[in-house]
Short mmCIF file of C-alpha atoms in Angstrom, two decimals:
data_model
loop_
_atom_site.label_atom_id
_atom_site.label_comp_id
_atom_site.label_asym_id
_atom_site.label_seq_id
_atom_site.Cartn_x
_atom_site.Cartn_y
_atom_site.Cartn_z
CA MET Y 1 33.46 -72.59 -8.54
CA SER Y 2 34.29 -73.17 -4.87
CA LYS Y 3 31.76 -71.97 -2.13
CA PHE Y 4 34.17 -69.42 -1.50
CA LYS Y 5 33.89 -67.75 -4.68
CA ILE Y 6 30.04 -67.80 -5.06
CA ILE Y 7 29.73 -65.78 -1.75
CA THR Y 8 32.51 -63.34 -3.14
CA PHE Y 9 30.25 -62.96 -6.50
CA LEU Y 10 27.06 -62.68 -4.80
CA LEU Y 11 28.13 -59.80 -2.43
CA LEU Y 12 29.92 -58.37 -5.38
CA ILE Y 13 26.60 -57.96 -7.43
CA LEU Y 14 25.12 -56.77 -4.48
CA LEU Y 15 27.54 -53.77 -4.20
CA ILE Y 16 27.03 -52.77 -6.96
CA SER Y 17 23.51 -52.87 -6.74
CA CYS Y 18 23.08 -51.08 -3.48
CA LYS Y 19 25.87 -47.99 -5.52
CA ASN Y 20 23.82 -48.19 -8.47
CA ASP Y 21 20.11 -47.21 -6.17
CA SER Y 22 22.14 -44.39 -4.18
CA GLU Y 23 23.28 -42.82 -7.25
CA GLU Y 24 19.30 -42.95 -9.09
CA LYS Y 25 18.16 -41.85 -5.68
CA THR Y 26 20.82 -38.78 -5.17
CA VAL Y 27 20.51 -37.57 -8.91
CA SER Y 28 17.91 -34.66 -9.12
CA LYS Y 29 16.04 -33.68 -11.32
CA PRO Y 30 17.30 -30.41 -13.46
CA GLU Y 31 15.04 -27.05 -12.71
CA THR Y 32 11.77 -26.60 -14.90
CA GLU Y 33 11.88 -23.29 -16.52
CA GLU Y 34 8.59 -22.56 -14.92
CA SER Y 35 10.09 -23.37 -11.46
CA ALA Y 36 12.77 -21.30 -12.28
CA GLU Y 37 10.09 -18.14 -12.81
CA ASP Y 38 8.28 -18.87 -9.83
CA LYS Y 39 11.17 -18.37 -7.80
CA ASN Y 40 12.23 -15.62 -9.27
CA GLU Y 41 8.80 -13.77 -9.33
CA GLU Y 42 8.56 -13.00 -5.21
CA ILE Y 43 8.10 -8.68 -6.13
CA ASN Y 44 7.82 -6.16 -3.31
CA PHE Y 45 5.20 -3.76 -4.98
CA SER Y 46 6.03 -1.45 -2.18
CA THR Y 47 9.90 -0.42 -3.97
CA ILE Y 48 7.84 0.31 -7.44
CA GLU Y 49 7.64 3.83 -8.24
CA ASN Y 50 4.54 3.97 -10.14
CA GLN Y 51 1.87 6.97 -10.18
CA THR Y 52 -1.45 4.12 -10.82
CA LEU Y 53 -0.31 1.96 -8.07
CA GLU Y 54 0.35 4.82 -5.71
CA ASN Y 55 -2.96 5.80 -6.26
CA TRP Y 56 -4.91 1.96 -5.74
CA LYS Y 57 -2.35 1.94 -3.12
CA LYS Y 58 -3.69 5.30 -0.70
CA TYR Y 59 -7.55 4.43 -2.17
CA TYR Y 60 -7.11 0.81 -0.22
CA GLN Y 61 -5.44 2.49 2.93
CA THR Y 62 -8.64 4.83 3.13
CA MET Y 63 -10.33 1.33 3.58
CA ASP Y 64 -7.49 -0.05 6.14
CA SER Y 65 -4.80 1.82 7.07
CA ALA Y 66 -2.80 -1.24 7.78
CA PHE Y 67 -2.92 -2.24 3.81
CA ASN Y 68 0.48 -2.35 2.55
CA LEU Y 69 1.91 -3.31 -1.26
CA ALA Y 70 4.68 -5.75 0.23
CA GLU Y 71 2.49 -8.05 2.41
CA PHE Y 72 1.52 -8.90 -1.50
CA GLU Y 73 1.94 -12.57 -1.68
CA PHE Y 74 2.98 -14.89 -5.20
CA VAL Y 75 0.76 -17.49 -5.26
CA SER Y 76 1.58 -18.81 -8.79
CA THR Y 77 1.91 -18.77 -12.81
CA SER Y 78 -0.38 -19.97 -15.26
CA ASP Y 79 -0.06 -19.87 -19.78
CA LEU Y 80 -1.63 -16.59 -21.29
CA GLU Y 81 -4.61 -17.36 -23.33
CA SER Y 82 -5.09 -14.77 -25.17
CA MET Y 83 -7.82 -14.25 -28.17
CA LYS Y 84 -9.41 -12.16 -30.82
CA GLY Y 85 -11.20 -9.16 -28.50
CA SER Y 86 -14.74 -7.91 -29.14
CA VAL Y 87 -14.08 -3.98 -28.38
CA HIS Y 88 -13.51 -2.04 -30.87
CA ALA Y 89 -10.01 0.19 -31.39
CA LYS Y 90 -9.58 3.81 -31.32
CA TYR Y 91 -9.18 3.79 -35.52
CA GLU Y 92 -12.56 2.09 -35.91
CA GLU Y 93 -15.52 4.31 -36.34
CA GLU Y 94 -17.52 2.51 -33.96
CA PHE Y 95 -15.19 3.31 -30.98
CA ASP Y 96 -16.86 5.44 -28.45
CA THR Y 97 -14.54 8.52 -28.16
CA ILE Y 98 -15.60 8.64 -24.77
CA TYR Y 99 -13.03 6.19 -23.96
CA ASN Y 100 -10.29 8.77 -25.04
CA ASN Y 101 -9.40 9.11 -21.55
CA PHE Y 102 -9.03 5.82 -20.51
CA LEU Y 103 -7.02 3.94 -22.54
CA ILE Y 104 -3.36 2.90 -21.23
CA TYR Y 105 -0.50 3.10 -23.47
CA SER Y 106 2.47 1.69 -23.49
CA PRO Y 107 5.72 3.72 -23.03
CA SER Y 108 6.40 3.69 -26.92
CA LYS Y 109 2.74 4.82 -27.29
CA GLU Y 110 2.67 1.76 -30.10
CA LYS Y 111 0.13 -0.38 -27.74
CA TYR Y 112 -2.65 0.62 -25.44
CA LEU Y 113 -4.63 -1.22 -22.78
CA ASP Y 114 -8.42 -1.18 -22.50
CA ILE Y 115 -10.09 -1.89 -19.42
CA ASP Y 116 -13.46 -0.19 -19.96
CA SER Y 117 -15.24 -0.11 -22.85
CA TYR Y 118 -16.21 -3.71 -22.58
CA TYR Y 119 -17.39 -3.26 -19.29
CA TRP Y 120 -19.46 0.04 -18.95
CA GLN Y 121 -20.98 2.73 -20.77
CA ILE Y 122 -22.86 6.02 -19.67
CA LYS Y 123 -26.51 6.79 -19.63
CA GLU Y 124 -28.41 8.85 -18.72
CA GLU Y 125 -30.77 8.14 -16.45
CA GLU Y 126 -33.80 10.31 -15.34
CA GLY Y 127 -32.11 13.72 -16.17
CA LYS Y 128 -28.55 12.62 -15.12
CA ASP Y 129 -25.82 10.63 -16.67
CA GLU Y 130 -25.01 7.09 -14.57
CA ILE Y 131 -22.41 4.45 -15.31
CA LEU Y 132 -24.23 1.06 -16.03
CA TYR Y 133 -21.91 -1.65 -15.62
CA ALA Y 134 -21.81 -4.78 -17.56
CA ALA Y 135 -21.32 -8.40 -15.55
CA ASP Y 136 -18.61 -9.26 -17.07
CA GLN Y 137 -15.34 -7.29 -18.04
CA GLU Y 138 -12.93 -8.07 -21.03
CA ILE Y 139 -9.68 -6.89 -20.90
CA ASN Y 140 -7.77 -5.83 -24.57
CA VAL Y 141 -4.37 -4.84 -25.23
CA ILE Y 142 -4.37 -2.78 -29.13
CA ASP Y 143 -1.31 -2.98 -31.10
CA LEU Y 144 -1.23 0.46 -32.96
CA GLN Y 145 1.46 -0.91 -35.37
CA ASP Y 146 -0.54 -4.11 -36.96
CA SER Y 147 -4.04 -2.93 -36.47
CA THR Y 148 -5.06 -5.82 -34.12
CA ILE Y 149 -7.27 -6.16 -30.56
CA HIS Y 150 -5.89 -9.47 -28.18
CA ARG Y 151 -8.14 -10.14 -25.22
CA ILE Y 152 -5.82 -11.14 -22.16
CA ALA Y 153 -7.72 -11.74 -19.59
CA PHE Y 154 -11.61 -11.53 -18.78
CA ARG Y 155 -13.22 -11.12 -15.35
CA GLY Y 156 -17.01 -11.91 -13.56
CA PRO Y 157 -18.66 -10.39 -11.14
CA SER Y 158 -16.66 -11.47 -8.57
CA PHE Y 159 -13.77 -10.32 -9.91
CA THR Y 160 -12.94 -6.46 -10.94
CA VAL Y 161 -10.24 -4.87 -12.86
CA GLU Y 162 -9.99 -1.81 -11.24
CA ASP Y 163 -6.64 -0.10 -12.92
CA ALA Y 164 -3.68 -1.10 -14.53
CA TYR Y 165 -0.40 0.06 -15.66
CA TRP Y 166 2.85 -1.18 -17.67
CA LYS Y 167 5.46 -2.20 -16.15
CA ASP Y 168 7.83 -2.39 -19.63
CA GLU Y 169 6.57 -2.72 -23.95
CA ASN Y 170 5.76 -6.38 -22.51
CA GLN Y 171 4.20 -6.35 -18.95
CA VAL Y 172 0.95 -5.20 -18.34
CA VAL Y 173 0.01 -5.26 -14.85
CA LEU Y 174 -3.62 -5.39 -13.47
CA LEU Y 175 -4.74 -4.37 -9.84
CA GLU Y 176 -7.66 -6.14 -9.10
CA GLY Y 177 -10.75 -5.79 -6.77
CA THR Y 178 -13.15 -8.89 -5.31
CA TYR Y 179 -16.41 -9.30 -4.26
CA GLU Y 180 -14.56 -10.78 -0.56
CA SER Y 181 -12.70 -7.53 -0.85
CA SER Y 182 -9.64 -9.55 -0.78
CA PRO Y 183 -7.30 -7.82 -3.49
CA ASN Y 184 -5.16 -9.15 -6.55
CA ILE Y 185 -2.73 -8.06 -9.15
CA ASN Y 186 -1.49 -9.93 -11.90
CA VAL Y 187 1.48 -9.63 -14.27
CA ILE Y 188 1.16 -10.45 -17.69
CA ASP Y 189 4.21 -10.93 -19.97
CA LEU Y 190 2.76 -10.82 -23.16
CA GLU Y 191 6.05 -11.76 -24.58
CA LYS Y 192 6.62 -14.93 -22.61
CA GLU Y 193 2.64 -15.75 -22.32
CA LYS Y 194 2.70 -15.72 -18.53
CA ILE Y 195 0.63 -14.71 -16.06
CA TYR Y 196 2.10 -14.20 -12.58
CA SER Y 197 -0.84 -14.01 -10.09
CA TYR Y 198 -0.37 -12.30 -6.39
CA SER Y 199 -3.03 -11.63 -3.62
CA TYR Y 200 -2.97 -9.83 -0.39
CA PRO Y 201 -3.38 -12.43 3.07
CA ASP Y 202 -6.08 -10.39 4.17
CA THR Y 203 -9.96 -9.65 3.46
CA LEU Y 204 -10.82 -5.41 3.97
CA ASN Y 205 -13.91 -4.92 6.32
CA LYS Y 206 -15.45 -2.38 3.22
CA ARG Y 207 -16.18 -3.18 -0.88
CA SER Y 208 -14.00 -1.33 -2.72
CA LEU Y 209 -15.56 1.72 -4.77
CA TYR Y 210 -11.93 1.84 -6.86
CA THR Y 211 -13.37 1.92 -10.39
CA ASP Y 212 -16.23 4.08 -9.88
CA LYS Y 213 -14.16 6.72 -8.29
CA ARG Y 214 -11.83 6.36 -11.14
CA ILE Y 215 -14.27 6.49 -14.09
CA LYS Y 216 -15.96 9.95 -12.51
CA GLU Y 217 -12.58 12.11 -12.23
CA LYS Y 218 -11.81 11.52 -15.39
CA ILE Y 219 -15.18 12.14 -17.00
CA GLU Y 220 -15.51 14.98 -14.64
#
């Protein structure tokens, strides 16, 4: 083979190699299902019409007049790890009827959310009823059709689910306060088994007593 042909052959190989490298670099990876969901979960909570959300907003505005639901920022998507709950359902004899007014029903009334019965109880102290809180809080969904109790969230002393509502038959929204006075919102999709988390960018000057207020209003 002549020297000219050898050089031409080597240049051809080099050209093909460069082209393949270029194509590999320009081909993007397909978007994963989770990343697509992340982009679609930018919710402006200030546009949502829900009385529970409205009550929660108005309470926080008494702590900080600048509090705005539109400022909640999407943080992350995580997997829902549900398990058997340890509370009593309303169809069980052990269920304390004091919690009847605190059950949060789905639109169809076939399920309800219980954010209270694990967390607090009423005890008589010095001749009057007092709310006694546990250190932890268990959030449960009770299905009245198949008589199941599923724990969908658990909070320690630094976090409290202050209120909640159903977005639709398969999604619940948890409105949460924290020890650091920086509220959070978690949307739990029971069907997709996903949790979408949102946080408020600022820390408020006061500790929230929303749970006390909510409980006392329903008991009295």
